[in-house]
Structures are given as C-alpha cells and as structure tokens.
Coordinates of N, CA and C in Angstrom, one line a residue:
X38 N -20.7 8.3 6.8 CA -19.3 7.8 6.4 C -19.4 7.3 5.0
X39 N -20.5 6.6 4.6 CA -20.7 6.1 3.3 C -20.7 7.3 2.3
X40 N -21.4 8.3 2.6 CA -21.4 9.5 1.7 C -20.0 10.1 1.6
X41 N -19.3 10.1 2.7 CA -17.9 10.7 2.6 C -17.0 10.0 1.7
X42 N -17.2 8.7 1.6 CA -16.3 7.9 0.7 C -17.0 7.6 -0.6
X43 N -18.2 8.1 -0.9 CA -18.9 7.9 -2.1 C -19.1 6.4 -2.4
X44 N -19.4 5.6 -1.4 CA -19.7 4.2 -1.5 C -21.2 4.1 -1.8
X45 N -21.6 3.1 -2.5 CA -23.0 2.8 -2.8 C -23.5 2.0 -1.7
X46 N -24.8 1.8 -1.6 CA -25.5 1.1 -0.5 C -25.0 -0.3 -0.5
X47 N -24.6 -1.0 -1.6 CA -24.1 -2.3 -1.6 C -22.8 -2.5 -0.9
X48 N -22.1 -1.4 -0.7 CA -20.8 -1.4 0.0 C -20.8 -1.1 1.4
X49 N -22.0 -0.9 2.0 CA -22.2 -0.6 3.4 C -21.5 -1.6 4.3
X50 N -21.6 -2.9 3.8 CA -21.0 -4.0 4.6 C -19.5 -3.8 4.7
X51 N -18.9 -3.4 3.6 CA -17.4 -3.2 3.6 C -17.0 -2.2 4.6
X52 N -17.7 -1.0 4.6 CA -17.4 0.1 5.5 C -17.7 -0.4 7.0
X53 N -18.8 -1.1 7.2 CA -19.1 -1.6 8.6 C -18.0 -2.6 9.0
X54 N -17.5 -3.4 8.1 CA -16.5 -4.4 8.5 C -15.2 -3.7 8.8
X55 N -14.8 -2.7 8.0 CA -13.6 -2.0 8.3 C -13.6 -1.2 9.6
X56 N -14.7 -0.6 9.9 CA -14.9 0.2 11.1 C -14.9 -0.8 12.3
X57 N -15.6 -1.9 12.2 CA -15.6 -2.9 13.3 C -14.2 -3.4 13.6
X58 N -13.5 -3.8 12.5 CA -12.2 -4.3 12.7 C -11.2 -3.2 13.3
X59 N -11.4 -2.0 12.8 CA -10.6 -0.9 13.4 C -10.9 -0.7 14.8
X60 N -12.2 -0.7 15.2 CA -12.5 -0.5 16.6 C -12.0 -1.7 17.5
X61 N -12.0 -2.9 16.9 CA -11.5 -4.0 17.7 C -10.0 -4.1 17.8
X62 N -9.3 -3.4 16.9 CA -7.8 -3.6 16.9 C -7.0 -2.4 17.3
X63 N -7.7 -1.3 17.5 CA -7.0 0.0 17.9 C -7.6 0.5 19.2
X64 N -7.0 1.5 19.8 CA -7.5 2.1 21.0 C -8.6 3.1 20.6
X65 N -9.7 2.6 20.1 CA -10.8 3.5 19.7 C -12.1 2.6 19.7
X66 N -13.2 3.3 19.4 CA -14.4 2.5 19.2 C -15.1 3.0 18.0
X67 N -16.2 2.4 17.6 CA -16.9 2.7 16.3 C -17.4 4.2 16.4
X68 N -17.9 4.7 17.5 CA -18.3 6.1 17.6 C -17.2 7.0 17.3
X69 N -16.0 6.8 17.9 CA -14.9 7.7 17.7 C -14.4 7.6 16.3
X70 N -14.4 6.4 15.7 CA -14.0 6.3 14.3 C -15.0 7.1 13.4
X71 N -16.3 7.0 13.7 CA -17.3 7.8 13.0 C -17.0 9.3 13.1
X72 N -16.7 9.7 14.3 CA -16.4 11.1 14.5 C -15.2 11.6 13.7
X73 N -14.2 10.7 13.7 CA -13.0 11.0 12.9 C -13.3 11.1 11.4
X74 N -14.1 10.1 10.9 CA -14.4 10.1 9.5 C -15.3 11.2 9.0
X75 N -16.1 11.8 10.0 CA -16.9 13.0 9.6 C -16.0 14.1 9.0
X76 N -14.8 14.2 9.6 CA -13.9 15.2 9.2 C -13.0 14.8 8.0
X77 N -12.5 13.6 8.1 CA -11.5 13.1 7.1 C -12.0 12.5 5.9
X78 N -13.2 11.8 5.9 CA -13.6 11.1 4.8 C -14.0 11.9 3.5
X79 N -14.7 13.1 3.7 CA -15.0 13.8 2.5 C -13.7 14.2 1.7
X80 N -12.7 14.7 2.4 CA -11.4 15.1 1.7 C -10.7 13.8 1.2
X81 N -10.7 12.8 2.0 CA -10.0 11.5 1.5 C -10.7 11.0 0.3
X82 N -12.0 11.0 0.2 CA -12.7 10.5 -0.9 C -12.4 11.4 -2.1
X83 N -12.4 12.7 -2.0 CA -12.1 13.6 -3.1 C -10.7 13.3 -3.6
X84 N -9.8 13.0 -2.8 CA -8.4 12.7 -3.2 C -8.2 11.3 -3.7
X85 N -9.3 10.4 -3.6 CA -9.2 9.1 -4.1 C -8.6 8.1 -3.1
X86 N -8.6 8.4 -1.9 CA -8.0 7.5 -0.9 C -9.1 6.4 -0.5
X87 N -8.7 5.3 -0.1 CA -9.6 4.2 0.4 C -9.8 4.3 1.9
X88 N -10.9 3.8 2.3 CA -11.3 3.8 3.7 C -10.4 3.1 4.6
X89 N -9.8 2.0 4.1 CA -8.9 1.1 4.9 C -7.7 1.9 5.4
X90 N -7.0 2.6 4.5 CA -5.8 3.4 4.8 C -6.1 4.5 5.8
X91 N -7.3 5.2 5.6 CA -7.6 6.3 6.4 C -8.0 5.8 7.8
X92 N -8.7 4.7 7.9 CA -9.0 4.0 9.2 C -7.8 3.6 9.9
X93 N -6.8 3.0 9.1 CA -5.6 2.6 9.8 C -4.8 3.8 10.4
X94 N -4.8 4.9 9.7 CA -4.2 6.2 10.2 C -4.9 6.6 11.4
X95 N -6.2 6.6 11.4 CA -7.0 7.0 12.6 C -6.7 6.0 13.8
X96 N -6.6 4.8 13.5 CA -6.3 3.8 14.5 C -4.9 4.0 15.1
X97 N -3.9 4.4 14.3 CA -2.6 4.7 14.9 C -2.6 5.9 15.8
X98 N -3.3 6.9 15.3 CA -3.4 8.1 16.1 C -4.2 7.8 17.4
X99 N -5.2 7.0 17.3 CA -6.0 6.6 18.5 C -5.1 5.9 19.5
X100 N -4.3 5.0 19.0 CA -3.4 4.3 19.9 C -2.5 5.2 20.7
X101 N -2.2 6.4 20.1 CA -1.4 7.4 20.8 C -2.2 8.4 21.6
X102 N -3.5 8.2 21.7 CA -4.4 9.1 22.4 C -5.0 10.2 21.7
X103 N -4.8 10.2 20.4 CA -5.5 11.3 19.5 C -6.7 10.6 18.9
X104 N -7.9 10.9 19.4 CA -9.0 10.1 19.0 C -10.2 11.0 18.5
X105 N -11.1 10.3 17.8 CA -12.3 10.9 17.4 C -12.1 12.1 16.5
X106 N -12.8 13.2 16.8 CA -12.8 14.4 15.9 C -11.4 15.0 15.8
X107 N -10.6 14.9 16.9 CA -9.3 15.4 16.8 C -8.4 14.7 15.8
X108 N -8.5 13.4 15.7 CA -7.8 12.6 14.7 C -8.3 13.0 13.3
X109 N -9.6 13.1 13.2 CA -10.2 13.4 11.9 C -9.7 14.8 11.4
X110 N -9.7 15.8 12.3 CA -9.3 17.1 11.9 C -7.8 17.1 11.5
X111 N -7.0 16.4 12.2 CA -5.5 16.4 11.9 C -5.3 15.7 10.6
X112 N -6.0 14.6 10.3 CA -5.8 14.0 9.0 C -6.3 14.9 7.9
X113 N -7.5 15.5 8.1 CA -8.1 16.3 7.0 C -7.1 17.5 6.7
X114 N -6.6 18.2 7.7 CA -5.7 19.3 7.5 C -4.5 18.9 6.8
X115 N -3.9 17.7 7.2 CA -2.7 17.2 6.6 C -2.9 16.9 5.1
X116 N -4.0 16.2 4.8 CA -4.3 15.8 3.5 C -4.4 17.1 2.6
X117 N -5.2 18.1 3.1 CA -5.4 19.3 2.3 C -4.1 20.0 2.1
X118 N -3.2 20.1 3.1 CA -1.9 20.8 3.0 C -1.0 20.1 2.1
X119 N -1.1 18.7 2.0 CA -0.2 18.0 1.1 C -0.8 18.1 -0.3
X120 N -2.1 18.1 -0.5 CA -2.7 18.2 -1.8 C -2.5 19.6 -2.5
X121 N -2.4 20.6 -1.7 CA -2.3 22.0 -2.3 C -1.4 22.8 -1.3
X122 N -0.1 22.5 -1.3 CA 0.8 23.2 -0.4 C 1.0 24.7 -0.9
X123 N 1.1 25.6 0.1 CA 1.4 27.0 -0.3 C 2.6 27.5 0.4
X124 N 3.1 28.6 0.0 CA 4.2 29.3 0.7 C 5.4 28.4 1.1
X125 N 5.8 28.5 2.3 CA 7.0 27.8 2.8 C 6.8 26.3 2.7
X126 N 5.6 25.8 3.0 CA 5.3 24.4 2.9 C 5.5 23.9 1.5
X127 N 5.1 24.6 0.5 CA 5.3 24.2 -0.9 C 6.8 24.1 -1.2
X128 N 7.5 25.1 -0.8 CA 9.0 25.1 -1.1 C 9.7 24.0 -0.4
X129 N 9.3 23.7 0.9 CA 9.9 22.7 1.7 C 9.6 21.3 1.1
X130 N 8.3 21.1 0.7 CA 7.9 19.8 0.1 C 8.8 19.5 -1.2
X131 N 8.9 20.6 -2.0 CA 9.7 20.4 -3.2 C 11.2 20.2 -2.9
X132 N 11.7 20.9 -1.9 CA 13.1 20.8 -1.5 C 13.4 19.4 -1.0
X133 N 12.5 18.8 -0.3 CA 12.6 17.5 0.3 C 12.3 16.3 -0.7
X134 N 11.8 16.7 -1.8 CA 11.4 15.7 -2.8 C 10.2 14.8 -2.5
X135 N 9.3 15.4 -1.7 CA 8.1 14.6 -1.3 C 7.1 14.7 -2.4
X136 N 6.7 13.6 -2.9 CA 5.7 13.5 -4.0 C 4.5 12.6 -3.5
X137 N 3.4 13.2 -3.2 CA 2.3 12.4 -2.7 C 1.3 12.0 -3.8
X138 N 1.5 12.3 -5.0 CA 0.6 12.0 -6.1 C 1.2 11.0 -7.1
X139 N 0.4 10.1 -7.6 CA 0.9 9.1 -8.6 C 0.9 9.7 -10.0
X140 N 1.3 8.9 -11.0 CA 1.4 9.4 -12.3 C 0.1 9.9 -12.9
X141 N -1.0 9.4 -12.4 CA -2.4 9.8 -12.9 C -2.9 11.1 -12.2
X142 N -2.1 11.6 -11.2 CA -2.5 12.7 -10.5 C -3.4 12.4 -9.3
X143 N -3.5 11.1 -8.9 CA -4.3 10.8 -7.7 C -3.3 10.7 -6.5
X144 N -3.9 11.1 -5.3 CA -3.1 11.0 -4.1 C -2.7 9.6 -3.8
X145 N -1.5 9.3 -3.4 CA -1.1 8.0 -3.0 C -1.8 7.6 -1.8
X146 N -1.8 6.3 -1.5 CA -2.5 5.8 -0.3 C -1.7 6.2 1.0
X147 N -2.3 6.2 2.1 CA -1.8 6.7 3.4 C -0.4 6.2 3.6
X148 N -0.2 4.8 3.5 CA 1.2 4.3 3.8 C 2.2 4.8 2.8
X149 N 1.8 5.0 1.6 CA 2.7 5.6 0.6 C 3.1 7.0 0.9
X150 N 2.1 7.8 1.4 CA 2.4 9.2 1.8 C 3.4 9.2 2.9
X151 N 3.1 8.3 3.9 CA 4.1 8.3 5.0 C 5.5 7.9 4.6
X152 N 5.5 7.0 3.6 CA 6.8 6.5 3.1 C 7.5 7.7 2.4
X153 N 6.8 8.5 1.7 CA 7.4 9.7 1.0 C 7.9 10.7 2.1
X154 N 7.1 10.9 3.2 CA 7.6 11.8 4.3 C 8.8 11.2 4.9
X155 N 8.9 9.9 5.1 CA 10.0 9.2 5.7 C 11.3 9.5 4.9
X156 N 11.1 9.3 3.6 CA 12.2 9.5 2.7 C 12.7 11.0 2.7
X157 N 11.8 11.9 2.7 CA 12.1 13.3 2.7 C 12.8 13.8 4.0
X158 N 12.3 13.2 5.1 CA 12.8 13.7 6.4 C 14.0 12.9 6.9
X159 N 14.4 11.9 6.2 CA 15.4 11.0 6.6 C 16.7 11.7 7.0
X160 N 17.3 11.4 8.1 CA 18.6 11.9 8.6 C 18.4 13.3 9.3
X161 N 17.3 13.8 9.4 CA 17.1 15.1 10.1 C 17.2 15.0 11.6
X162 N 17.8 16.0 12.2 CA 17.8 16.0 13.7 C 16.4 16.2 14.1
X163 N 16.1 15.8 15.4 CA 14.7 15.9 15.9 C 14.1 17.3 15.8
X164 N 14.9 18.3 16.1 CA 14.4 19.7 16.1 C 14.1 20.1 14.7
X165 N 14.9 19.8 13.7 CA 14.7 20.2 12.3 C 13.5 19.4 11.8
X166 N 13.4 18.2 12.1 CA 12.2 17.4 11.7 C 10.9 18.0 12.2
X167 N 10.9 18.3 13.5 CA 9.7 18.9 14.1 C 9.3 20.2 13.4
X168 N 10.3 21.0 13.1 CA 10.1 22.3 12.4 C 9.5 22.0 11.0
X169 N 10.1 21.0 10.3 CA 9.6 20.7 9.0 C 8.2 20.2 9.0
X170 N 7.9 19.4 9.9 CA 6.5 18.9 10.1 C 5.5 20.0 10.4
X171 N 5.9 20.9 11.2 CA 5.1 22.0 11.5 C 4.8 22.9 10.3
X172 N 5.9 23.1 9.5 CA 5.7 23.9 8.3 C 4.8 23.2 7.3
X173 N 4.9 21.9 7.2 CA 4.1 21.2 6.2 C 2.7 21.1 6.7
X174 N 2.5 20.6 7.9 CA 1.1 20.3 8.4 C 0.5 21.4 9.3
X175 N 1.2 22.3 9.7 CA 0.6 23.3 10.6 C 0.8 22.8 12.1
X176 N 0.8 23.7 13.0 CA 1.0 23.3 14.4 C -0.1 22.5 15.0
X177 N -1.3 22.6 14.5 CA -2.4 21.8 15.0 C -2.4 20.4 14.6
X178 N -1.8 20.0 13.5 CA -1.8 18.7 13.0 C -0.5 17.9 13.1
X179 N 0.6 18.6 13.5 CA 1.9 18.0 13.5 C 1.9 16.7 14.4
X180 N 1.2 16.8 15.6 CA 1.3 15.7 16.5 C 0.7 14.4 15.8
X181 N -0.4 14.5 15.1 CA -1.0 13.3 14.5 C -0.1 12.7 13.4
X182 N 0.4 13.6 12.6 CA 1.3 13.1 11.5 C 2.6 12.6 12.1
X183 N 3.1 13.1 13.2 CA 4.3 12.6 13.8 C 4.1 11.2 14.3
X184 N 2.9 10.9 14.8 CA 2.5 9.5 15.2 C 2.6 8.6 14.1
X185 N 2.1 9.0 12.9 CA 2.1 8.1 11.7 C 3.6 7.9 11.3
X186 N 4.4 8.9 11.4 CA 5.8 8.7 11.0 C 6.5 7.8 12.0
X187 N 6.2 8.0 13.3 CA 6.9 7.2 14.3 C 6.5 5.7 14.2
X188 N 5.3 5.4 13.9 CA 4.9 4.0 13.6 C 5.4 3.5 12.3
X189 N 5.5 4.4 11.3 CA 6.2 4.0 10.1 C 5.3 3.5 9.0
X190 N 5.7 3.7 7.8 CA 4.9 3.3 6.6 C 4.7 1.8 6.5
X191 N 5.7 1.0 6.9 CA 5.6 -0.4 6.8 C 4.5 -1.0 7.7
X192 N 4.5 -0.5 8.9 CA 3.5 -0.9 9.9 C 2.1 -0.4 9.5
X193 N 2.1 0.8 8.9 CA 0.8 1.3 8.4 C 0.3 0.5 7.2
X194 N 1.2 0.1 6.4 CA 0.7 -0.8 5.2 C 0.2 -2.1 5.7
X195 N 0.9 -2.7 6.7 CA 0.5 -4.0 7.3 C -0.9 -3.8 7.9
X196 N -1.1 -2.8 8.7 CA -2.4 -2.6 9.3 C -3.5 -2.3 8.3
X197 N -3.2 -1.6 7.3 CA -4.1 -1.3 6.2 C -4.6 -2.6 5.5
X198 N -3.6 -3.5 5.3 CA -3.9 -4.8 4.7 C -4.8 -5.6 5.6
X199 N -4.5 -5.5 6.9 CA -5.4 -6.2 7.9 C -6.8 -5.7 7.8
X200 N -7.0 -4.4 7.6 CA -8.3 -3.9 7.5 C -9.0 -4.2 6.2
X201 N -8.2 -4.4 5.1 CA -8.7 -4.8 3.8 C -9.2 -6.2 3.9
X202 N -8.7 -7.0 4.8 CA -9.1 -8.4 5.0 C -10.1 -8.6 6.1
X203 N -10.9 -7.6 6.3 CA -11.8 -7.6 7.5 C -13.2 -8.1 7.2
X204 N -13.4 -8.7 6.1 CA -14.8 -9.1 5.8 C -15.4 -10.0 6.9
X205 N -16.6 -9.6 7.3 CA -17.3 -10.4 8.3 C -17.1 -9.8 9.7
X206 N -16.2 -8.8 9.9 CA -15.9 -8.3 11.2 C -17.1 -7.7 11.9
X207 N -17.9 -7.0 11.1 CA -19.1 -6.4 11.8 C -20.1 -7.4 12.3
X208 N -20.3 -8.5 11.5 CA -21.2 -9.5 12.0 C -20.6 -10.3 13.2
X209 N -19.3 -10.5 13.2 CA -18.7 -11.1 14.3 C -18.8 -10.2 15.6
X210 N -18.6 -8.9 15.4 CA -18.7 -8.0 16.6 C -20.2 -8.0 17.1
X211 N -21.2 -8.0 16.2 CA -22.6 -8.0 16.6 C -22.9 -9.3 17.4
X212 N -22.4 -10.4 16.9 CA -22.6 -11.7 17.5 C -22.0 -11.7 18.9
X213 N -20.8 -11.2 19.0 CA -20.1 -11.1 20.4 C -20.9 -10.2 21.3
X214 N -21.4 -9.1 20.8 CA -22.1 -8.2 21.7 C -23.4 -8.8 22.1
X215 N -24.1 -9.5 21.2 CA -25.3 -10.2 21.5 C -25.1 -11.3 22.6
X216 N -24.0 -12.1 22.4 CA -23.7 -13.1 23.3 C -23.4 -12.6 24.7
X217 N -22.6 -11.5 24.7 CA -22.3 -10.8 26.0 C -23.5 -10.2 26.7
X218 N -24.4 -9.7 25.9 CA -25.6 -9.1 26.4 C -26.5 -10.2 27.0
X219 N -26.6 -11.3 26.3 CA -27.4 -12.5 26.8 C -26.8 -13.0 28.1
X220 N -25.5 -13.1 28.1 CA -24.8 -13.6 29.3 C -25.0 -12.6 30.5
X221 N -24.9 -11.3 30.2 CA -25.1 -10.3 31.3 C -26.5 -10.4 31.8
X222 N -27.5 -10.6 30.9 CA -28.9 -10.7 31.4 C -29.1 -12.0 32.2
X223 N -28.5 -13.1 31.8 CA -28.6 -14.4 32.6 C -28.0 -14.1 34.0
X224 N -26.8 -13.5 34.1 CA -26.1 -13.2 35.4 C -27.0 -12.3 36.2
X225 N -27.6 -11.3 35.6 CA -28.5 -10.4 36.3 C -29.7 -11.1 36.9
X226 N -30.4 -11.9 36.0 CA -31.5 -12.7 36.5 C -31.2 -13.6 37.7
X227 N -30.0 -14.3 37.5 CA -29.6 -15.2 38.6 C -29.4 -14.4 39.9
X228 N -28.7 -13.3 39.8 CA -28.4 -12.5 41.0 C -29.7 -12.0 41.6
X229 N -30.7 -11.6 40.7 CA -32.0 -11.1 41.2 C -32.8 -12.2 41.9
X230 N -32.7 -13.4 41.3 CA -33.4 -14.5 41.9 C -32.9 -14.8 43.3
X231 N -31.5 -14.7 43.5 CA -30.9 -15.0 44.8 C -31.3 -13.9 45.8

C-alpha cells in the first residue's frame, strides 16, 4: 500500500492509522482494505489522490457490501475512465460539464469528484442517470460509483476528514486487540482450570 501511494517509510504510521480507522468505522477490515488498495492505490497515487479519500470511498462501498478487491477494481476503473475518457463517455462528460481536474491538471479529491458527478447528473430520471453512469464508468463499476453518489459528496468529505484525523488509530487498535487477547486467554485458563 505504501508503494502504491509513493509514501516514504516515515509515513507508514499515517497509512496504518488511516487503514485502522477505516476498518474500525466501515463495514470492512484491514485485510479487505489492503485488497482494495492493491488495485486502487497505484492509479490513485499517479493521479495525485490522497489515501484518506480513497479509503473513505472504499469504506462507503464496503458499507454497501462491495468489499476488498471488488471495491478496488471499481474505483480503479472509474478513476481511469474519468482521467482519460474515450468515445461516448468523453462526449457525455463534456456535455454534463463534469470536470475532475483542478487548474494544475491534478485530479480532484474523491469528494470533489463525486460533487462534480452530482452537479452533472442533477435532475436526471433514475433510468437516464443509470445509463449515464454506465456510459462513464462501464457496467462493471457503475454499482460502486452509484454508492458514492447515493451517500453524497458532503458525507464523503466528512468521512475523509475523519480519516485525516486518525492519528494514533493503529496503536489504539493494537492495544484493544492485545487487551482482548489477554482477556480471552484469562477466560480460557479459568474455564480450563474448572
């Protein structure tokens, strides 16, 4: 995961804290987040996205039952299709006025991308919106990106901020696991003695 986001060894704690907080606050675990990041993080890093926003997106997908590798593949495909749209997707993105890059040519953060999609798809009937999402993201990734739109850019920004403020989450999780393991061992010894 560190390699995917081009973080140096000194930032390993940041990544661990974000993943621990993500695992504790979404319907996922660290292993599933790692599986998602194997697919999404190299592309996200290339596009200049931060781990907190990508983890928040994976968390929202996980809450909807799209977990691990599946969430990572959906995010990866969506980011690639937004970064370099072709054919009908390119025409539709232009027609809807969706702009996912900032003035410097860097991809906007995940909650800003979702906000652009919300703005472009605003007022569409459900059938038209589903067709537009399928054109932009492809049939394999539409479900994941629909989840992000349903939860909304404001909620995604709020969750991203929560993950940005996750310092110490990994050590807290380790301590809790250690305490639980000690407690389980004490209960086991007590039961065995009886």
